[in-house]
Amino acid sequence: MTNVVVVGSQWGDEGKGKIVDWLSEEADVVVRFQGGHNAGHTLVINGKIFKLKLLPSGIVRPNKISIIGNGVVIDPWALLEEINEIKKKGVEVNENNLIISDTATLILPFHKEMDEIREDAAGSSKIGTTRRGIGPAYEDKIGRRSIRVMDLRSKTNLEKRLEVILEHHNAIRKGLSKKIYKSNELIKSLLEIAPNILIYSQPVWKKLAEFQKLNKRILFEGAQGILLDVDHGTYPYVTSSNTVAGTASVGSGTGPKSIDYVLGITKAYTTRVGGGPFPTELTDKIGETIGERGHEFGTVTGRKRRCGWFDGVLVRQAATISGITGIALTKLDVLDTLDEIKFCTGYLLRGKEVDFFPSASEDQFDVIPIYKTYKGWKSETKGIRNFNELPQKAKEYIAAIEDFVGVKISSISTSPERDDSILIENPFNG
């Protein structure tokens, strides 16, 4: 059986929800392997809208097992709220179809406060964080201070772990003239919700090994996009975790040989949320048109997304770093009304042509895109489900993406509707 990893090949918001939903119908197990509740998928199933943040997309389908891996940071209150909300919509969630890694790190209230304190103090250097405590929680994980799901089992252990983590946080808070955080109420609150979290807790690595022996199809579901990877993205304007496909292995406890296919979800143009470099950004009427037609607002935050032309250099780089096997091209129909469509094929950096996106932040802000211009197809592609029915100019644009990035396009999405897709290759069939 083929196991598939789904990652975004840009700065997130590529339309992973629709693709992951379609793939989750074919999968037996769906694994979320990194990030927190700062990124979301919107799914529409039988007319019902589900906005998922922490729960894997498979949870909305019967007879699927959903897993939250050790690479995810979990706000336990946000998770329980999400579970309750989805139950109200008729979705069954229990210990048989949801598994949470016992080694996953918890996001606690002081993480969120620290996120807000830092972002407010950053002024013009704001990263654009969602202020949900994701970064501070990952910092504590790396600093070996974090509270993990397993720590909820013992009041004594929980008190010891909180003493260690608050010694660190309170030193910082004191230096920033902020109120010292006391653990009494937090311990009480955590112990109250502990049974509701621990009911799902298991060693995920062990369960995945069992599923592989049973030849189960496993879908590894990433959040955000490769260009937000803490190592390979537009640092420091990145998220706090690794978002590349290789993280599926680390963030779930399964070996890299378990990954058979990497699907890169790729928007037919480019968007990003928050601060940071964006070489092909459009701040004119065309950018506004793309944003309006593409409904470019964040699933979780509602923030307006910045829009720009397709950046082939960035997607090619992301595909190389993440080992992308096939591309699922989304939102092609958003470009239907444009007279011309531009495609970034390189950059000028202080007068010198470069064929990759540089690592230094100052260089990333300074690069000037080199464009190739294509004529728009000026006809509606929305709802088309057969490649041969696409306008010739649209086919030429698609072929240019495939040729430049060097990765085959396995599917094309022509509207937000689940069935409005052109399937060229099924990732689960290798």
CSV table of C-alpha atoms in Angstrom, one decimal:
chain,number,residue,atom,x,y,z
A,1,MET,CA,0.0,0.0,0.0
A,2,THR,CA,1.1,3.6,-0.7
A,3,ASN,CA,1.5,6.1,2.1
A,4,VAL,CA,1.1,9.7,1.1
A,5,VAL,CA,2.4,12.9,2.7
A,6,VAL,CA,0.6,16.2,1.8
A,7,VAL,CA,2.4,19.4,2.2
A,8,GLY,CA,1.9,23.0,1.0
A,9,SER,CA,4.6,24.1,-1.5
A,10,GLN,CA,4.2,27.9,-0.8
A,11,TRP,CA,3.4,30.0,2.3
A,12,GLY,CA,0.4,27.9,3.3
A,13,ASP,CA,-3.3,28.5,2.4
A,14,GLU,CA,-2.8,26.6,-0.9
A,15,GLY,CA,-6.2,24.8,-0.6
A,16,LYS,CA,-5.0,21.7,1.2
A,17,GLY,CA,-8.4,21.1,2.9
A,18,LYS,CA,-10.2,20.0,-0.3
A,19,ILE,CA,-7.3,17.8,-1.5
A,20,VAL,CA,-6.7,16.3,2.0
A,21,ASP,CA,-10.5,15.6,2.3
A,22,TRP,CA,-10.5,13.8,-1.0
A,23,LEU,CA,-7.4,11.7,-0.1
A,24,SER,CA,-8.7,11.0,3.4
A,25,GLU,CA,-11.7,9.2,1.8
A,26,GLU,CA,-9.2,6.7,0.3
A,27,ALA,CA,-6.9,6.5,3.4
A,28,ASP,CA,-7.4,4.3,6.4
A,29,VAL,CA,-5.4,6.4,8.8
A,30,VAL,CA,-4.9,10.2,8.7
A,31,VAL,CA,-1.9,11.7,10.7
A,32,ARG,CA,-1.3,15.3,11.6
A,33,PHE,CA,2.4,15.6,12.2
A,34,GLN,CA,3.4,19.2,13.0
A,35,GLY,CA,2.1,22.7,13.9
A,36,GLY,CA,-0.7,23.6,16.2
A,37,HIS,CA,-4.1,25.3,16.1
A,38,ASN,CA,-2.6,28.3,14.1
A,39,ALA,CA,-3.5,26.7,10.8
A,40,GLY,CA,-6.7,25.2,9.6
A,41,HIS,CA,-8.5,23.3,6.9
A,42,THR,CA,-12.0,24.0,5.7
A,43,LEU,CA,-14.0,21.0,4.6
A,44,VAL,CA,-17.4,20.8,3.1
A,45,ILE,CA,-19.1,17.4,3.5
A,46,ASN,CA,-22.6,16.9,2.3
A,47,GLY,CA,-23.3,20.6,2.7
A,48,LYS,CA,-21.8,20.8,6.2
A,49,ILE,CA,-18.9,23.1,6.7
A,50,PHE,CA,-16.1,21.9,9.1
A,51,LYS,CA,-13.3,24.2,10.1
A,52,LEU,CA,-10.6,22.0,11.6
A,53,LYS,CA,-7.5,23.3,13.4
A,54,LEU,CA,-6.0,20.4,15.3
A,55,LEU,CA,-8.1,17.5,14.3
A,56,PRO,CA,-6.9,15.6,11.2
A,57,SER,CA,-9.2,15.8,8.2
A,58,GLY,CA,-10.1,12.1,8.5
A,59,ILE,CA,-12.1,12.7,11.6
A,60,VAL,CA,-15.2,13.8,9.6
A,61,ARG,CA,-15.4,10.4,7.9
A,62,PRO,CA,-16.6,7.2,9.4
A,63,ASN,CA,-14.3,4.2,9.7
A,64,LYS,CA,-11.2,6.3,9.6
A,65,ILE,CA,-8.5,6.6,12.3
A,66,SER,CA,-7.2,10.1,13.0
A,67,ILE,CA,-3.9,10.6,14.8
A,68,ILE,CA,-2.3,13.7,16.3
A,69,GLY,CA,1.4,13.0,16.3
A,70,ASN,CA,4.2,14.0,18.7
A,71,GLY,CA,5.3,16.8,16.4
A,72,VAL,CA,2.1,18.7,17.1
A,73,VAL,CA,1.8,21.2,19.9
A,74,ILE,CA,-1.6,21.0,21.5
A,75,ASP,CA,-3.7,23.5,23.3
A,76,PRO,CA,-5.8,21.0,25.3
A,77,TRP,CA,-8.7,23.4,25.9
A,78,ALA,CA,-8.8,24.4,22.2
A,79,LEU,CA,-8.7,20.7,21.2
A,80,LEU,CA,-11.6,19.8,23.5
A,81,GLU,CA,-13.6,22.7,22.2
A,82,GLU,CA,-12.9,21.6,18.6
A,83,ILE,CA,-14.0,18.0,19.5
A,84,ASN,CA,-17.2,19.3,21.1
A,85,GLU,CA,-18.0,21.5,18.2
A,86,ILE,CA,-17.6,18.7,15.7
A,87,LYS,CA,-19.6,16.3,17.8
A,88,LYS,CA,-22.5,18.9,17.7
A,89,LYS,CA,-22.4,18.5,13.9
A,90,GLY,CA,-23.0,14.7,14.2
A,91,VAL,CA,-19.4,13.5,14.0
A,92,GLU,CA,-18.5,10.7,16.3
A,93,VAL,CA,-15.2,11.2,18.2
A,94,ASN,CA,-13.9,8.5,20.6
A,95,GLU,CA,-10.9,6.6,21.6
A,96,ASN,CA,-11.3,4.2,18.7
A,97,ASN,CA,-11.1,6.8,15.9
A,98,LEU,CA,-8.9,9.5,17.5
A,99,ILE,CA,-5.4,8.9,18.9
A,100,ILE,CA,-3.2,11.5,20.5
A,101,SER,CA,0.6,11.0,21.0
A,102,ASP,CA,1.5,10.7,24.6
A,103,THR,CA,4.7,12.6,23.9
A,104,ALA,CA,3.0,15.6,22.2
A,105,THR,CA,3.8,19.0,23.9
A,106,LEU,CA,1.0,21.1,25.5
A,107,ILE,CA,0.4,24.8,24.9
A,108,LEU,CA,-0.4,26.4,28.2
A,109,PRO,CA,-2.0,29.9,28.9
A,110,PHE,CA,1.4,31.5,29.6
A,111,HIS,CA,2.6,30.4,26.2
A,112,LYS,CA,-0.2,32.4,24.6
A,113,GLU,CA,0.6,35.4,26.8
A,114,MET,CA,4.3,35.3,25.9
A,115,ASP,CA,3.4,35.2,22.3
A,116,GLU,CA,1.3,38.3,22.7
A,117,ILE,CA,3.9,40.1,24.8
A,118,ARG,CA,6.6,39.5,22.2
A,119,GLU,CA,4.5,40.4,19.2
A,120,ASP,CA,3.3,43.6,20.8
A,121,ALA,CA,6.8,44.6,21.7
A,122,ALA,CA,8.2,43.9,18.2
A,123,GLY,CA,6.7,47.0,16.6
A,124,SER,CA,7.6,47.2,12.9
A,125,SER,CA,9.5,43.9,13.2
A,126,LYS,CA,6.4,41.8,13.9
A,127,ILE,CA,6.5,38.3,12.5
A,128,GLY,CA,2.8,38.1,12.0
A,129,THR,CA,2.2,35.3,14.6
A,130,THR,CA,-1.3,34.1,15.2
A,131,ARG,CA,-0.7,34.7,19.0
A,132,ARG,CA,-1.8,31.2,19.9
A,133,GLY,CA,1.3,30.3,21.9
A,134,ILE,CA,2.7,28.0,19.2
A,135,GLY,CA,6.3,29.4,19.1
A,136,PRO,CA,6.8,29.6,22.9
A,137,ALA,CA,5.5,26.0,23.3
A,138,TYR,CA,8.0,24.8,20.7
A,139,GLU,CA,10.8,26.8,22.5
A,140,ASP,CA,10.0,25.0,25.7
A,141,LYS,CA,10.0,21.6,23.9
A,142,ILE,CA,13.5,22.3,22.5
A,143,GLY,CA,14.6,23.7,25.9
A,144,ARG,CA,13.4,20.4,27.5
A,145,ARG,CA,11.0,22.2,29.8
A,146,SER,CA,7.7,21.4,28.2
A,147,ILE,CA,4.7,19.7,29.7
A,148,ARG,CA,3.6,16.7,27.6
A,149,VAL,CA,0.4,14.8,27.3
A,150,MET,CA,1.8,12.0,29.4
A,151,ASP,CA,2.5,14.4,32.3
A,152,LEU,CA,-1.2,14.8,32.9
A,153,ARG,CA,-1.4,11.3,34.4
A,154,SER,CA,0.3,12.3,37.7
A,155,LYS,CA,-0.4,15.4,39.9
A,156,THR,CA,3.0,15.0,41.5
A,157,ASN,CA,4.9,14.9,38.2
A,158,LEU,CA,2.7,17.7,36.8
A,159,GLU,CA,3.7,20.0,39.7
A,160,LYS,CA,7.4,19.2,39.2
A,161,ARG,CA,7.2,19.9,35.5
A,162,LEU,CA,5.3,23.2,36.0
A,163,GLU,CA,7.9,24.3,38.6
A,164,VAL,CA,10.6,23.9,36.0
A,165,ILE,CA,8.8,25.6,33.1
A,166,LEU,CA,7.6,28.5,35.3
A,167,GLU,CA,11.0,29.2,36.7
A,168,HIS,CA,12.0,30.0,33.1
A,169,HIS,CA,8.9,31.9,32.1
A,170,ASN,CA,8.6,34.0,35.3
A,171,ALA,CA,12.2,35.1,34.9
A,172,ILE,CA,11.4,36.5,31.5
A,173,ARG,CA,8.0,38.0,32.7
A,174,LYS,CA,9.8,39.7,35.6
A,175,GLY,CA,12.3,41.2,33.2
A,176,LEU,CA,9.5,42.5,31.1
A,177,SER,CA,7.7,43.9,34.2
A,178,LYS,CA,4.8,41.5,33.7
A,179,LYS,CA,2.9,39.7,36.5
A,180,ILE,CA,4.4,36.5,37.8
A,181,TYR,CA,2.5,33.4,36.7
A,182,LYS,CA,1.3,31.2,39.6
A,183,SER,CA,0.7,27.5,39.0
A,184,ASN,CA,-2.1,26.7,41.5
A,185,GLU,CA,-5.1,27.5,39.3
A,186,LEU,CA,-3.4,26.0,36.2
A,187,ILE,CA,-2.7,22.7,38.0
A,188,LYS,CA,-6.4,22.5,39.0
A,189,SER,CA,-7.6,23.3,35.5
A,190,LEU,CA,-5.2,20.8,33.9
A,191,LEU,CA,-6.2,18.0,36.3
A,192,GLU,CA,-9.9,18.7,35.5
A,193,ILE,CA,-9.5,18.2,31.8
A,194,ALA,CA,-6.8,15.5,32.0
A,195,PRO,CA,-9.2,12.5,31.8
A,196,ASN,CA,-10.8,14.0,28.6
A,197,ILE,CA,-7.4,14.2,26.9
A,198,LEU,CA,-5.8,11.0,28.3
A,199,ILE,CA,-8.6,8.9,27.0
A,200,TYR,CA,-7.2,9.4,23.5
A,201,SER,CA,-3.5,9.1,24.5
A,202,GLN,CA,-1.3,6.3,23.1
A,203,PRO,CA,2.2,5.7,21.8
A,204,VAL,CA,1.6,6.8,18.3
A,205,TRP,CA,4.8,5.2,16.9
A,206,LYS,CA,3.6,1.8,18.1
A,207,LYS,CA,0.1,2.2,16.6
A,208,LEU,CA,1.5,3.3,13.2
A,209,ALA,CA,3.8,0.2,13.2
A,210,GLU,CA,0.8,-2.0,13.7
A,211,PHE,CA,-1.2,-0.2,11.0
A,212,GLN,CA,1.7,-0.7,8.5
A,213,LYS,CA,1.9,-4.4,9.2
A,214,LEU,CA,-1.8,-4.5,8.4
A,215,ASN,CA,-1.1,-2.7,5.1
A,216,LYS,CA,-3.3,0.3,6.0
A,217,ARG,CA,-3.2,3.3,3.7
A,218,ILE,CA,-1.7,6.2,5.8
A,219,LEU,CA,-2.1,9.9,4.9
A,220,PHE,CA,0.3,12.3,6.6
A,221,GLU,CA,-1.2,15.7,6.8
A,222,GLY,CA,0.9,18.8,7.1
A,223,ALA,CA,-0.1,22.3,8.1
A,224,GLN,CA,1.1,25.7,6.7
A,225,GLY,CA,3.6,25.5,3.8
A,226,ILE,CA,7.2,24.7,3.1
A,227,LEU,CA,8.2,28.3,2.8
A,228,LEU,CA,7.2,28.8,6.4
A,229,ASP,CA,9.6,26.0,7.5
A,230,VAL,CA,11.8,27.1,10.4
A,231,ASP,CA,14.9,25.9,8.6
A,232,HIS,CA,14.1,26.2,4.9
A,233,GLY,CA,11.6,29.1,4.9
A,234,THR,CA,11.8,32.9,4.9
A,235,TYR,CA,13.5,33.0,8.3
A,236,PRO,CA,12.7,34.7,10.7
A,237,TYR,CA,9.2,35.2,9.1
A,238,VAL,CA,8.4,31.5,9.5
A,239,THR,CA,6.4,29.2,11.8
A,240,SER,CA,8.1,27.5,14.7
A,241,SER,CA,8.2,24.0,13.3
A,242,ASN,CA,9.5,22.1,10.3
A,243,THR,CA,6.8,22.0,7.6
A,244,VAL,CA,8.7,19.9,5.0
A,245,ALA,CA,7.7,16.4,4.1
A,246,GLY,CA,10.5,14.8,6.1
A,247,THR,CA,8.8,16.0,9.3
A,248,ALA,CA,6.0,13.4,8.7
A,249,SER,CA,8.5,10.8,9.8
A,250,VAL,CA,9.9,12.7,12.8
A,251,GLY,CA,6.6,14.1,13.9
A,252,SER,CA,4.8,10.8,14.0
A,253,GLY,CA,7.5,8.3,14.9
A,254,THR,CA,7.6,6.3,11.7
A,255,GLY,CA,10.7,5.6,9.5
A,256,PRO,CA,11.3,7.6,6.3
A,257,LYS,CA,10.9,4.4,4.2
A,258,SER,CA,7.2,4.5,5.2
A,259,ILE,CA,6.7,7.5,2.9
A,260,ASP,CA,6.0,6.5,-0.7
A,261,TYR,CA,4.5,9.7,-2.3
A,262,VAL,CA,4.8,13.4,-1.5
A,263,LEU,CA,2.0,15.6,-2.8
A,264,GLY,CA,2.7,19.3,-2.9
A,265,ILE,CA,-0.4,21.4,-2.9
A,266,THR,CA,0.4,24.4,-5.1
A,267,LYS,CA,-1.8,27.5,-5.8
A,268,ALA,CA,-1.9,28.8,-9.4
A,269,TYR,CA,-0.7,32.2,-8.0
A,270,THR,CA,1.0,33.1,-4.7
A,271,THR,CA,-0.4,34.3,-1.3
A,272,ARG,CA,1.0,34.8,2.2
A,273,VAL,CA,-0.3,36.0,5.5
A,274,GLY,CA,1.6,38.3,7.9
A,275,GLY,CA,5.0,39.9,7.5
A,276,GLY,CA,8.0,38.8,5.5
A,277,PRO,CA,9.4,38.9,2.0
A,278,PHE,CA,7.2,38.3,-1.0
A,279,PRO,CA,9.0,39.0,-4.3
A,280,THR,CA,5.9,38.7,-6.6
A,281,GLU,CA,3.4,40.5,-4.4
A,282,LEU,CA,0.8,42.7,-6.2
A,283,THR,CA,-0.4,45.7,-4.4
A,284,ASP,CA,-2.4,47.0,-7.3
A,285,LYS,CA,-5.9,46.3,-8.8
A,286,ILE,CA,-4.8,42.9,-10.1
A,287,GLY,CA,-3.7,41.8,-6.6
A,288,GLU,CA,-7.1,43.0,-5.3
A,289,THR,CA,-8.9,41.1,-8.0
A,290,ILE,CA,-7.1,37.9,-7.3
A,291,GLY,CA,-7.8,38.3,-3.5
A,292,GLU,CA,-11.5,38.9,-4.1
A,293,ARG,CA,-12.0,36.1,-6.6
A,294,GLY,CA,-9.9,33.7,-4.5
A,295,HIS,CA,-11.6,34.7,-1.2
A,296,GLU,CA,-8.2,35.1,0.3
A,297,PHE,CA,-8.9,35.3,4.0
A,298,GLY,CA,-7.4,33.0,6.7
A,299,THR,CA,-9.5,30.0,7.9
A,300,VAL,CA,-8.3,30.4,11.5
A,301,THR,CA,-7.6,34.2,11.8
A,302,GLY,CA,-9.8,35.7,9.1
A,303,ARG,CA,-6.8,37.9,8.1
A,304,LYS,CA,-6.6,39.2,4.6
A,305,ARG,CA,-3.9,37.4,2.6
A,306,ARG,CA,-1.3,39.2,0.4
A,307,CYS,CA,-1.6,38.1,-3.2
A,308,GLY,CA,0.9,37.9,-6.1
A,309,TRP,CA,2.0,36.2,-9.3
A,310,PHE,CA,3.1,32.5,-9.3
A,311,ASP,CA,6.7,32.2,-8.2
A,312,GLY,CA,8.2,29.3,-10.0
A,313,VAL,CA,11.6,29.7,-8.4
A,314,LEU,CA,10.1,29.4,-4.9
A,315,VAL,CA,8.0,26.4,-5.8
A,316,ARG,CA,10.9,24.6,-7.5
A,317,GLN,CA,13.0,25.2,-4.5
A,318,ALA,CA,10.3,23.9,-2.2
A,319,ALA,CA,9.8,20.8,-4.4
A,320,THR,CA,13.5,20.0,-4.2
A,321,ILE,CA,13.8,20.4,-0.5
A,322,SER,CA,10.7,18.4,0.3
A,323,GLY,CA,11.1,15.7,-2.4
A,324,ILE,CA,7.7,16.5,-3.9
A,325,THR,CA,6.5,13.6,-6.2
A,326,GLY,CA,3.4,15.3,-7.7
A,327,ILE,CA,1.7,18.7,-7.6
A,328,ALA,CA,-2.0,19.3,-6.9
A,329,LEU,CA,-2.6,22.6,-8.6
A,330,THR,CA,-5.4,24.7,-7.0
A,331,LYS,CA,-7.4,27.8,-7.7
A,332,LEU,CA,-6.8,27.9,-11.4
A,333,ASP,CA,-10.2,29.4,-11.9
A,334,VAL,CA,-9.3,32.5,-9.9
A,335,LEU,CA,-7.1,33.6,-12.9
A,336,ASP,CA,-10.0,33.2,-15.5
A,337,THR,CA,-10.6,37.0,-16.0
A,338,LEU,CA,-7.0,38.2,-16.4
A,339,ASP,CA,-5.7,39.6,-19.7
A,340,GLU,CA,-2.2,38.6,-18.9
A,341,ILE,CA,-0.7,36.2,-16.3
A,342,LYS,CA,2.9,36.6,-15.1
A,343,PHE,CA,5.2,33.8,-13.9
A,344,CYS,CA,8.4,34.4,-12.0
A,345,THR,CA,11.4,32.5,-13.5
A,346,GLY,CA,14.3,34.1,-11.7
A,347,TYR,CA,15.4,37.1,-9.7
A,348,LEU,CA,17.7,40.1,-10.0
A,349,LEU,CA,19.7,40.6,-6.8
A,350,ARG,CA,21.6,43.9,-6.9
A,351,GLY,CA,22.0,43.6,-10.6
A,352,LYS,CA,23.0,40.0,-10.7
A,353,GLU,CA,20.6,37.3,-11.9
A,354,VAL,CA,20.0,34.4,-9.5
A,355,ASP,CA,18.0,31.2,-10.0
A,356,PHE,CA,17.2,30.4,-6.4
A,357,PHE,CA,15.7,32.2,-3.4
A,358,PRO,CA,18.6,33.4,-1.2
A,359,SER,CA,18.8,32.5,2.5
A,360,ALA,CA,19.6,35.9,4.0
A,361,SER,CA,16.6,37.9,5.0
A,362,GLU,CA,18.0,41.2,3.5
A,363,ASP,CA,18.6,39.5,0.2
A,364,GLN,CA,15.1,38.0,0.2
A,365,PHE,CA,13.6,41.5,0.6
A,366,ASP,CA,15.9,42.9,-2.2
A,367,VAL,CA,15.3,40.4,-5.0
A,368,ILE,CA,13.4,41.7,-8.0
A,369,PRO,CA,11.4,39.0,-9.9
A,370,ILE,CA,12.1,38.2,-13.5
A,371,TYR,CA,8.8,37.4,-15.3
A,372,LYS,CA,7.6,35.5,-18.2
A,373,THR,CA,4.2,36.7,-19.4
A,374,TYR,CA,1.4,34.5,-20.7
A,375,LYS,CA,-1.8,35.5,-22.3
A,376,GLY,CA,-4.8,34.9,-20.2
A,377,TRP,CA,-7.5,32.5,-21.4
A,378,LYS,CA,-10.3,34.9,-20.6
A,379,SER,CA,-12.9,32.1,-20.3
A,380,GLU,CA,-14.4,30.2,-17.4
A,381,THR,CA,-12.5,27.1,-16.1
A,382,LYS,CA,-14.7,26.8,-12.9
A,383,GLY,CA,-16.1,23.4,-12.6
A,384,ILE,CA,-14.2,21.8,-15.4
A,385,ARG,CA,-13.5,18.1,-14.6
A,386,ASN,CA,-11.8,17.0,-17.9
A,387,PHE,CA,-8.3,18.2,-18.9
A,388,ASN,CA,-9.3,18.3,-22.6
A,389,GLU,CA,-12.0,20.8,-21.8
A,390,LEU,CA,-9.6,23.4,-20.5
A,391,PRO,CA,-8.8,26.5,-22.7
A,392,GLN,CA,-5.6,26.1,-24.7
A,393,LYS,CA,-4.0,29.1,-22.9
A,394,ALA,CA,-4.7,27.5,-19.5
A,395,LYS,CA,-3.1,24.2,-20.7
A,396,GLU,CA,-0.1,26.2,-21.7
A,397,TYR,CA,0.2,27.9,-18.3
A,398,ILE,CA,-0.2,24.5,-16.6
A,399,ALA,CA,2.5,23.0,-18.8
A,400,ALA,CA,4.8,25.9,-18.0
A,401,ILE,CA,4.5,25.3,-14.3
A,402,GLU,CA,5.1,21.5,-14.7
A,403,ASP,CA,8.1,22.1,-16.9
A,404,PHE,CA,9.7,24.8,-14.8
A,405,VAL,CA,9.2,23.2,-11.4
A,406,GLY,CA,10.3,19.8,-12.8
A,407,VAL,CA,7.4,17.9,-11.1
A,408,LYS,CA,4.4,16.4,-12.7
A,409,ILE,CA,1.0,17.8,-12.0
A,410,SER,CA,-1.2,15.1,-10.6
A,411,SER,CA,-4.4,17.0,-10.3
A,412,ILE,CA,-6.0,20.4,-11.0
A,413,SER,CA,-8.7,22.0,-8.8
A,414,THR,CA,-11.1,24.2,-10.7
A,415,SER,CA,-13.3,25.4,-7.8
A,416,PRO,CA,-13.7,25.0,-4.0
A,417,GLU,CA,-16.3,22.2,-4.6
A,418,ARG,CA,-14.9,18.8,-3.9
A,419,ASP,CA,-15.8,17.2,-7.2
A,420,ASP,CA,-14.6,20.1,-9.4
A,421,SER,CA,-11.2,18.5,-10.0
A,422,ILE,CA,-9.2,17.0,-12.8
A,423,LEU,CA,-7.4,13.9,-11.6
A,424,ILE,CA,-4.4,12.9,-13.6
A,425,GLU,CA,-2.7,10.6,-11.1
A,426,ASN,CA,-3.9,9.1,-7.9
A,427,PRO,CA,-1.1,9.4,-5.2
A,428,PHE,CA,-2.4,6.2,-3.4
A,429,ASN,CA,-1.8,4.2,-6.6
A,430,GLY,CA,1.8,5.2,-6.6
